[in-house]
């Protein structure tokens, strides 16, 4: 006869197993959703040349599958290989220029470029925030601010996923070669030396919760609505808004966000003008005041 105490314990155990299985299934479903979203998008971006990609050192490349042979020796005679151990893949950000000036507030545009300048430093974005675990880099301040923003977004139930960040001039040239301007001659891809991505402060984002909300449809996502409300608190602004196309020279890009610091991001929101206009005014004011000092 099973006692009442034992029966209660048995039920408690069954409930614990069911709850654990439920939590695991939920976590797994969420993870699979993000993976599904991230695998479906941005496949059209060309792969940069070897020397311009983040450096992927595949230390496992000395391993080859063992070809089956008819006269193969018994498995027991194969000595264990040292190289059979899984080794980590080392990934590092592209080359930087430690002497480069800070270009965080540079009014880069189709007519004002930075040549082949590189940022003075680059650090990687944790792959948990990126598309398909992709490897992307930003300067330290922009990277840290993005992480803070992405965590705040997640607390509010939206997932900001990075699909692009720093791009060198050479990488940009390859992207541009594969793109055509729209019927009004508004570009969707900047020329090398003219892309905000070359500053190391700019990210392209997609929705981690709804897979169809890519590129222009990102504007329909909860992630975009969250960014419009909150991004300035973390120093990020939308560079190319709808309605500004003739002024910026670019199509509206809801997915494209640039870090300019919290103070400037909030001032820009107050002024409600295109970013390039704000930064040009700022550069002119700075030039005026420095000329004034010299007189
Ligand atoms: Zn972009």
mmCIF file of N, CA, C and O in Angstrom, residues 54-116:
data_model
loop_
_atom_site.group_PDB
_atom_site.id
_atom_site.type_symbol
_atom_site.label_atom_id
_atom_site.label_comp_id
_atom_site.label_asym_id
_atom_site.label_seq_id
_atom_site.Cartn_x
_atom_site.Cartn_y
_atom_site.Cartn_z
ATOM 1 N N UNK A 54 36.874 40.499 -41.214
ATOM 2 C CA UNK A 54 37.463 40.170 -39.928
ATOM 3 C C UNK A 54 38.324 38.918 -40.114
ATOM 4 O O UNK A 54 37.980 38.043 -40.901
ATOM 5 N N UNK A 55 39.433 38.871 -39.403
ATOM 6 C CA UNK A 55 40.353 37.759 -39.640
ATOM 7 C C UNK A 55 39.827 36.506 -38.955
ATOM 8 O O UNK A 55 39.669 36.478 -37.738
ATOM 9 N N UNK A 56 39.514 35.508 -39.733
ATOM 10 C CA UNK A 56 39.057 34.232 -39.195
ATOM 11 C C UNK A 56 40.211 33.257 -39.282
ATOM 12 O O UNK A 56 40.620 32.882 -40.360
ATOM 13 N N UNK A 57 40.762 32.901 -38.181
ATOM 14 C CA UNK A 57 41.846 31.933 -38.197
ATOM 15 C C UNK A 57 41.249 30.573 -37.863
ATOM 16 O O UNK A 57 40.875 30.305 -36.735
ATOM 17 N N UNK A 58 41.107 29.756 -38.896
ATOM 18 C CA UNK A 58 40.507 28.451 -38.681
ATOM 19 C C UNK A 58 41.604 27.456 -38.351
ATOM 20 O O UNK A 58 42.247 26.897 -39.224
ATOM 21 N N UNK A 59 41.813 27.304 -37.060
ATOM 22 C CA UNK A 59 42.904 26.441 -36.639
ATOM 23 C C UNK A 59 42.538 24.960 -36.742
ATOM 24 O O UNK A 59 43.336 24.097 -36.431
ATOM 25 N N UNK A 60 41.299 24.682 -37.193
ATOM 26 C CA UNK A 60 40.921 23.274 -37.326
ATOM 27 C C UNK A 60 41.138 22.781 -38.760
ATOM 28 O O UNK A 60 40.815 21.663 -39.088
ATOM 29 N N UNK A 61 41.702 23.670 -39.625
ATOM 30 C CA UNK A 61 41.774 23.339 -41.043
ATOM 31 C C UNK A 61 42.741 22.201 -41.353
ATOM 32 O O UNK A 61 42.768 21.702 -42.456
ATOM 33 N N UNK A 62 43.564 21.820 -40.389
ATOM 34 C CA UNK A 62 44.476 20.706 -40.654
ATOM 35 C C UNK A 62 43.788 19.358 -40.466
ATOM 36 O O UNK A 62 44.391 18.316 -40.594
ATOM 37 N N UNK A 63 42.499 19.407 -40.151
ATOM 38 C CA UNK A 63 41.790 18.145 -39.975
ATOM 39 C C UNK A 63 41.046 17.774 -41.252
ATOM 40 O O UNK A 63 40.401 18.607 -41.859
ATOM 41 N N UNK A 64 41.124 16.530 -41.621
ATOM 42 C CA UNK A 64 40.399 16.075 -42.795
ATOM 43 C C UNK A 64 39.616 14.832 -42.418
ATOM 44 O O UNK A 64 40.090 14.033 -41.622
ATOM 45 N N UNK A 65 38.449 14.677 -43.018
ATOM 46 C CA UNK A 65 37.729 13.438 -42.729
ATOM 47 C C UNK A 65 38.531 12.246 -43.230
ATOM 48 O O UNK A 65 39.189 12.325 -44.262
ATOM 49 N N UNK A 66 38.490 11.193 -42.492
ATOM 50 C CA UNK A 66 39.246 10.010 -42.904
ATOM 51 C C UNK A 66 38.471 9.294 -44.007
ATOM 52 O O UNK A 66 37.305 8.950 -43.846
ATOM 53 N N UNK A 67 39.111 9.160 -45.196
ATOM 54 C CA UNK A 67 38.474 8.482 -46.320
ATOM 55 C C UNK A 67 38.387 6.987 -46.016
ATOM 56 O O UNK A 67 39.379 6.384 -45.608
ATOM 57 N N UNK A 68 37.234 6.385 -46.253
ATOM 58 C CA UNK A 68 37.176 4.935 -46.036
ATOM 59 C C UNK A 68 38.013 4.202 -47.083
ATOM 60 O O UNK A 68 38.003 4.560 -48.253
ATOM 61 N N UNK A 69 38.753 3.247 -46.663
ATOM 62 C CA UNK A 69 39.559 2.470 -47.602
ATOM 63 C C UNK A 69 39.165 1.005 -47.469
ATOM 64 O O UNK A 69 38.873 0.525 -46.381
ATOM 65 N N UNK A 70 39.187 0.333 -48.609
ATOM 66 C CA UNK A 70 38.797 -1.088 -48.584
ATOM 67 C C UNK A 70 39.761 -1.901 -47.725
ATOM 68 O O UNK A 70 39.381 -2.791 -47.002
ATOM 69 N N UNK A 71 41.052 -1.528 -47.851
ATOM 70 C CA UNK A 71 42.044 -2.283 -47.089
ATOM 71 C C UNK A 71 42.478 -1.533 -45.831
ATOM 72 O O UNK A 71 43.611 -1.639 -45.394
ATOM 73 N N UNK A 72 41.546 -0.752 -45.299
ATOM 74 C CA UNK A 72 41.895 0.028 -44.109
ATOM 75 C C UNK A 72 42.263 -0.885 -42.951
ATOM 76 O O UNK A 72 41.717 -1.980 -42.808
ATOM 77 N N UNK A 73 43.207 -0.391 -42.164
ATOM 78 C CA UNK A 73 43.627 -1.174 -40.995
ATOM 79 C C UNK A 73 42.524 -1.114 -39.930
ATOM 80 O O UNK A 73 41.718 -0.193 -39.928
ATOM 81 N N UNK A 74 42.531 -2.081 -39.054
ATOM 82 C CA UNK A 74 41.530 -2.029 -37.986
ATOM 83 C C UNK A 74 41.639 -0.725 -37.205
ATOM 84 O O UNK A 74 42.730 -0.189 -37.035
ATOM 85 N N UNK A 75 40.475 -0.231 -36.776
ATOM 86 C CA UNK A 75 40.410 1.060 -36.088
ATOM 87 C C UNK A 75 41.330 1.100 -34.876
ATOM 88 O O UNK A 75 41.930 2.118 -34.565
ATOM 89 N N UNK A 76 41.480 -0.013 -34.222
ATOM 90 C CA UNK A 76 42.287 -0.042 -33.002
ATOM 91 C C UNK A 76 43.744 0.320 -33.260
ATOM 92 O O UNK A 76 44.455 0.710 -32.349
ATOM 93 N N UNK A 77 44.193 0.238 -34.522
ATOM 94 C CA UNK A 77 45.601 0.545 -34.808
ATOM 95 C C UNK A 77 45.830 2.023 -35.113
ATOM 96 O O UNK A 77 46.952 2.464 -35.232
ATOM 97 N N UNK A 78 44.740 2.793 -35.271
ATOM 98 C CA UNK A 78 44.911 4.224 -35.560
ATOM 99 C C UNK A 78 45.265 4.945 -34.265
ATOM 100 O O UNK A 78 44.537 4.879 -33.280
ATOM 101 N N UNK A 79 46.417 5.613 -34.306
ATOM 102 C CA UNK A 79 46.845 6.328 -33.102
ATOM 103 C C UNK A 79 46.012 7.598 -32.953
ATOM 104 O O UNK A 79 45.728 8.254 -33.956
ATOM 105 N N UNK A 80 45.645 7.941 -31.736
ATOM 106 C CA UNK A 80 44.890 9.192 -31.565
ATOM 107 C C UNK A 80 45.745 10.381 -32.003
ATOM 108 O O UNK A 80 46.924 10.450 -31.649
ATOM 109 N N UNK A 81 45.135 11.269 -32.811
ATOM 110 C CA UNK A 81 45.881 12.425 -33.318
ATOM 111 C C UNK A 81 45.739 13.595 -32.348
ATOM 112 O O UNK A 81 44.674 13.837 -31.796
ATOM 113 N N UNK A 82 46.824 14.333 -32.175
ATOM 114 C CA UNK A 82 46.786 15.515 -31.297
ATOM 115 C C UNK A 82 45.852 16.564 -31.885
ATOM 116 O O UNK A 82 45.123 17.235 -31.175
ATOM 117 N N UNK A 83 45.829 16.655 -33.244
ATOM 118 C CA UNK A 83 45.026 17.697 -33.894
ATOM 119 C C UNK A 83 43.543 17.371 -33.884
ATOM 120 O O UNK A 83 42.738 18.145 -34.352
ATOM 121 N N UNK A 84 43.166 16.201 -33.368
ATOM 122 C CA UNK A 84 41.749 15.835 -33.361
ATOM 123 C C UNK A 84 40.958 16.608 -32.308
ATOM 124 O O UNK A 84 39.749 16.642 -32.352
ATOM 125 N N UNK A 85 41.645 17.232 -31.369
ATOM 126 C CA UNK A 85 40.938 17.987 -30.325
ATOM 127 C C UNK A 85 40.278 19.221 -30.939
ATOM 128 O O UNK A 85 40.895 19.903 -31.763
ATOM 129 N N UNK A 86 39.046 19.531 -30.574
ATOM 130 C CA UNK A 86 38.445 20.764 -31.099
ATOM 131 C C UNK A 86 39.215 21.981 -30.602
ATOM 132 O O UNK A 86 39.576 22.041 -29.432
ATOM 133 N N UNK A 87 39.494 22.908 -31.518
ATOM 134 C CA UNK A 87 40.231 24.112 -31.137
ATOM 135 C C UNK A 87 39.359 25.337 -31.381
ATOM 136 O O UNK A 87 38.555 25.339 -32.314
ATOM 137 N N UNK A 88 39.534 26.376 -30.595
ATOM 138 C CA UNK A 88 38.693 27.567 -30.782
ATOM 139 C C UNK A 88 39.070 28.312 -32.062
ATOM 140 O O UNK A 88 40.225 28.305 -32.471
ATOM 141 N N UNK A 89 38.045 28.916 -32.714
ATOM 142 C CA UNK A 89 38.302 29.768 -33.878
ATOM 143 C C UNK A 89 38.521 31.180 -33.366
ATOM 144 O O UNK A 89 37.674 31.729 -32.665
ATOM 145 N N UNK A 90 39.673 31.760 -33.690
ATOM 146 C CA UNK A 90 40.014 33.094 -33.200
ATOM 147 C C UNK A 90 39.520 34.133 -34.202
ATOM 148 O O UNK A 90 39.810 34.042 -35.384
ATOM 149 N N UNK A 91 38.732 35.108 -33.722
ATOM 150 C CA UNK A 91 38.222 36.136 -34.625
ATOM 151 C C UNK A 91 38.615 37.502 -34.078
ATOM 152 O O UNK A 91 38.397 37.785 -32.895
ATOM 153 N N UNK A 92 39.173 38.325 -34.913
ATOM 154 C CA UNK A 92 39.587 39.661 -34.469
ATOM 155 C C UNK A 92 39.016 40.716 -35.405
ATOM 156 O O UNK A 92 38.728 40.443 -36.569
ATOM 157 N N UNK A 93 38.878 41.950 -34.891
ATOM 158 C CA UNK A 93 38.342 43.052 -35.695
ATOM 159 C C UNK A 93 39.352 43.468 -36.760
ATOM 160 O O UNK A 93 40.546 43.231 -36.611
ATOM 161 N N UNK A 94 38.859 44.120 -37.849
ATOM 162 C CA UNK A 94 39.771 44.586 -38.898
ATOM 163 C C UNK A 94 40.798 45.594 -38.367
ATOM 164 O O UNK A 94 40.660 46.127 -37.258
ATOM 165 N N UNK A 95 41.804 45.872 -39.192
ATOM 166 C CA UNK A 95 42.903 46.757 -38.803
ATOM 167 C C UNK A 95 42.401 48.157 -38.451
ATOM 168 O O UNK A 95 41.426 48.643 -39.030
ATOM 169 N N UNK A 96 43.053 48.806 -37.494
ATOM 170 C CA UNK A 96 42.704 50.173 -37.072
ATOM 171 C C UNK A 96 43.900 51.087 -37.291
ATOM 172 O O UNK A 96 44.974 50.640 -37.695
ATOM 173 N N UNK A 97 43.701 52.375 -37.027
ATOM 174 C CA UNK A 97 44.791 53.357 -37.122
ATOM 175 C C UNK A 97 44.816 54.111 -35.795
ATOM 176 O O UNK A 97 43.999 55.018 -35.578
ATOM 177 N N UNK A 98 45.728 53.747 -34.904
ATOM 178 C CA UNK A 98 45.732 54.350 -33.556
ATOM 179 C C UNK A 98 45.831 55.877 -33.570
ATOM 180 O O UNK A 98 45.403 56.528 -32.619
ATOM 181 N N UNK A 99 46.369 56.453 -34.658
ATOM 182 C CA UNK A 99 46.516 57.918 -34.719
ATOM 183 C C UNK A 99 45.314 58.614 -35.341
ATOM 184 O O UNK A 99 45.319 59.837 -35.513
ATOM 185 N N UNK A 100 44.306 57.847 -35.725
ATOM 186 C CA UNK A 100 43.148 58.447 -36.416
ATOM 187 C C UNK A 100 42.405 59.407 -35.492
ATOM 188 O O UNK A 100 42.288 59.165 -34.290
ATOM 189 N N UNK A 101 41.892 60.516 -36.043
ATOM 190 C CA UNK A 101 41.103 61.449 -35.224
ATOM 191 C C UNK A 101 39.736 60.847 -34.890
ATOM 192 O O UNK A 101 39.291 59.903 -35.555
ATOM 193 N N UNK A 102 39.088 61.411 -33.870
ATOM 194 C CA UNK A 102 37.739 60.963 -33.503
ATOM 195 C C UNK A 102 36.738 61.523 -34.518
ATOM 196 O O UNK A 102 36.603 62.742 -34.655
ATOM 197 N N UNK A 103 36.053 60.643 -35.222
ATOM 198 C CA UNK A 103 35.126 61.075 -36.272
ATOM 199 C C UNK A 103 33.662 60.864 -35.868
ATOM 200 O O UNK A 103 32.776 60.845 -36.713
ATOM 201 N N UNK A 104 33.433 60.746 -34.549
ATOM 202 C CA UNK A 104 32.075 60.459 -34.065
ATOM 203 C C UNK A 104 31.051 61.484 -34.563
ATOM 204 O O UNK A 104 29.921 61.140 -34.863
ATOM 205 N N UNK A 105 31.476 62.765 -34.653
ATOM 206 C CA UNK A 105 30.532 63.820 -35.049
ATOM 207 C C UNK A 105 30.831 64.349 -36.456
ATOM 208 O O UNK A 105 30.366 65.423 -36.841
ATOM 209 N N UNK A 106 31.586 63.606 -37.235
ATOM 210 C CA UNK A 106 31.937 64.062 -38.590
ATOM 211 C C UNK A 106 30.700 64.003 -39.493
ATOM 212 O O UNK A 106 30.026 62.968 -39.564
ATOM 213 N N UNK A 107 30.402 65.110 -40.212
ATOM 214 C CA UNK A 107 29.189 65.135 -41.060
ATOM 215 C C UNK A 107 29.416 64.437 -42.401
ATOM 216 O O UNK A 107 29.312 65.047 -43.463
ATOM 217 N N UNK A 108 29.712 63.163 -42.344
ATOM 218 C CA UNK A 108 29.991 62.396 -43.567
ATOM 219 C C UNK A 108 28.730 62.371 -44.441
ATOM 220 O O UNK A 108 27.613 62.302 -43.920
ATOM 221 N N UNK A 109 28.930 62.468 -45.757
ATOM 222 C CA UNK A 109 27.780 62.556 -46.674
ATOM 223 C C UNK A 109 28.251 62.142 -48.068
ATOM 224 O O UNK A 109 29.431 61.885 -48.273
ATOM 225 N N UNK A 110 27.320 62.101 -49.045
ATOM 226 C CA UNK A 110 27.759 61.758 -50.410
ATOM 227 C C UNK A 110 28.797 62.739 -50.949
ATOM 228 O O UNK A 110 29.568 62.402 -51.848
ATOM 229 N N UNK A 111 28.831 63.964 -50.413
ATOM 230 C CA UNK A 111 29.784 64.951 -50.937
ATOM 231 C C UNK A 111 30.965 65.199 -49.995
ATOM 232 O O UNK A 111 31.923 65.871 -50.370
ATOM 233 N N UNK A 112 30.909 64.696 -48.777
ATOM 234 C CA UNK A 112 32.003 64.913 -47.817
ATOM 235 C C UNK A 112 32.461 63.561 -47.273
ATOM 236 O O UNK A 112 31.695 62.892 -46.566
ATOM 237 N N UNK A 113 33.677 63.177 -47.615
ATOM 238 C CA UNK A 113 34.128 61.833 -47.249
ATOM 239 C C UNK A 113 35.348 61.833 -46.340
ATOM 240 O O UNK A 113 35.884 62.876 -45.986
ATOM 241 N N UNK A 114 35.775 60.634 -45.996
ATOM 242 C CA UNK A 114 36.945 60.468 -45.114
ATOM 243 C C UNK A 114 38.016 59.602 -45.770
ATOM 244 O O UNK A 114 38.903 59.074 -45.101
ATOM 245 N N UNK A 115 37.934 59.480 -47.107
ATOM 246 C CA UNK A 115 38.942 58.687 -47.815
ATOM 247 C C UNK A 115 38.965 57.256 -47.336
ATOM 248 O O UNK A 115 37.922 56.618 -47.200
ATOM 249 N N UNK A 116 40.165 56.776 -47.039
ATOM 250 C CA UNK A 116 40.280 55.381 -46.592
ATOM 251 C C UNK A 116 40.558 55.304 -45.099
ATOM 252 O O UNK A 116 41.112 54.317 -44.598
#
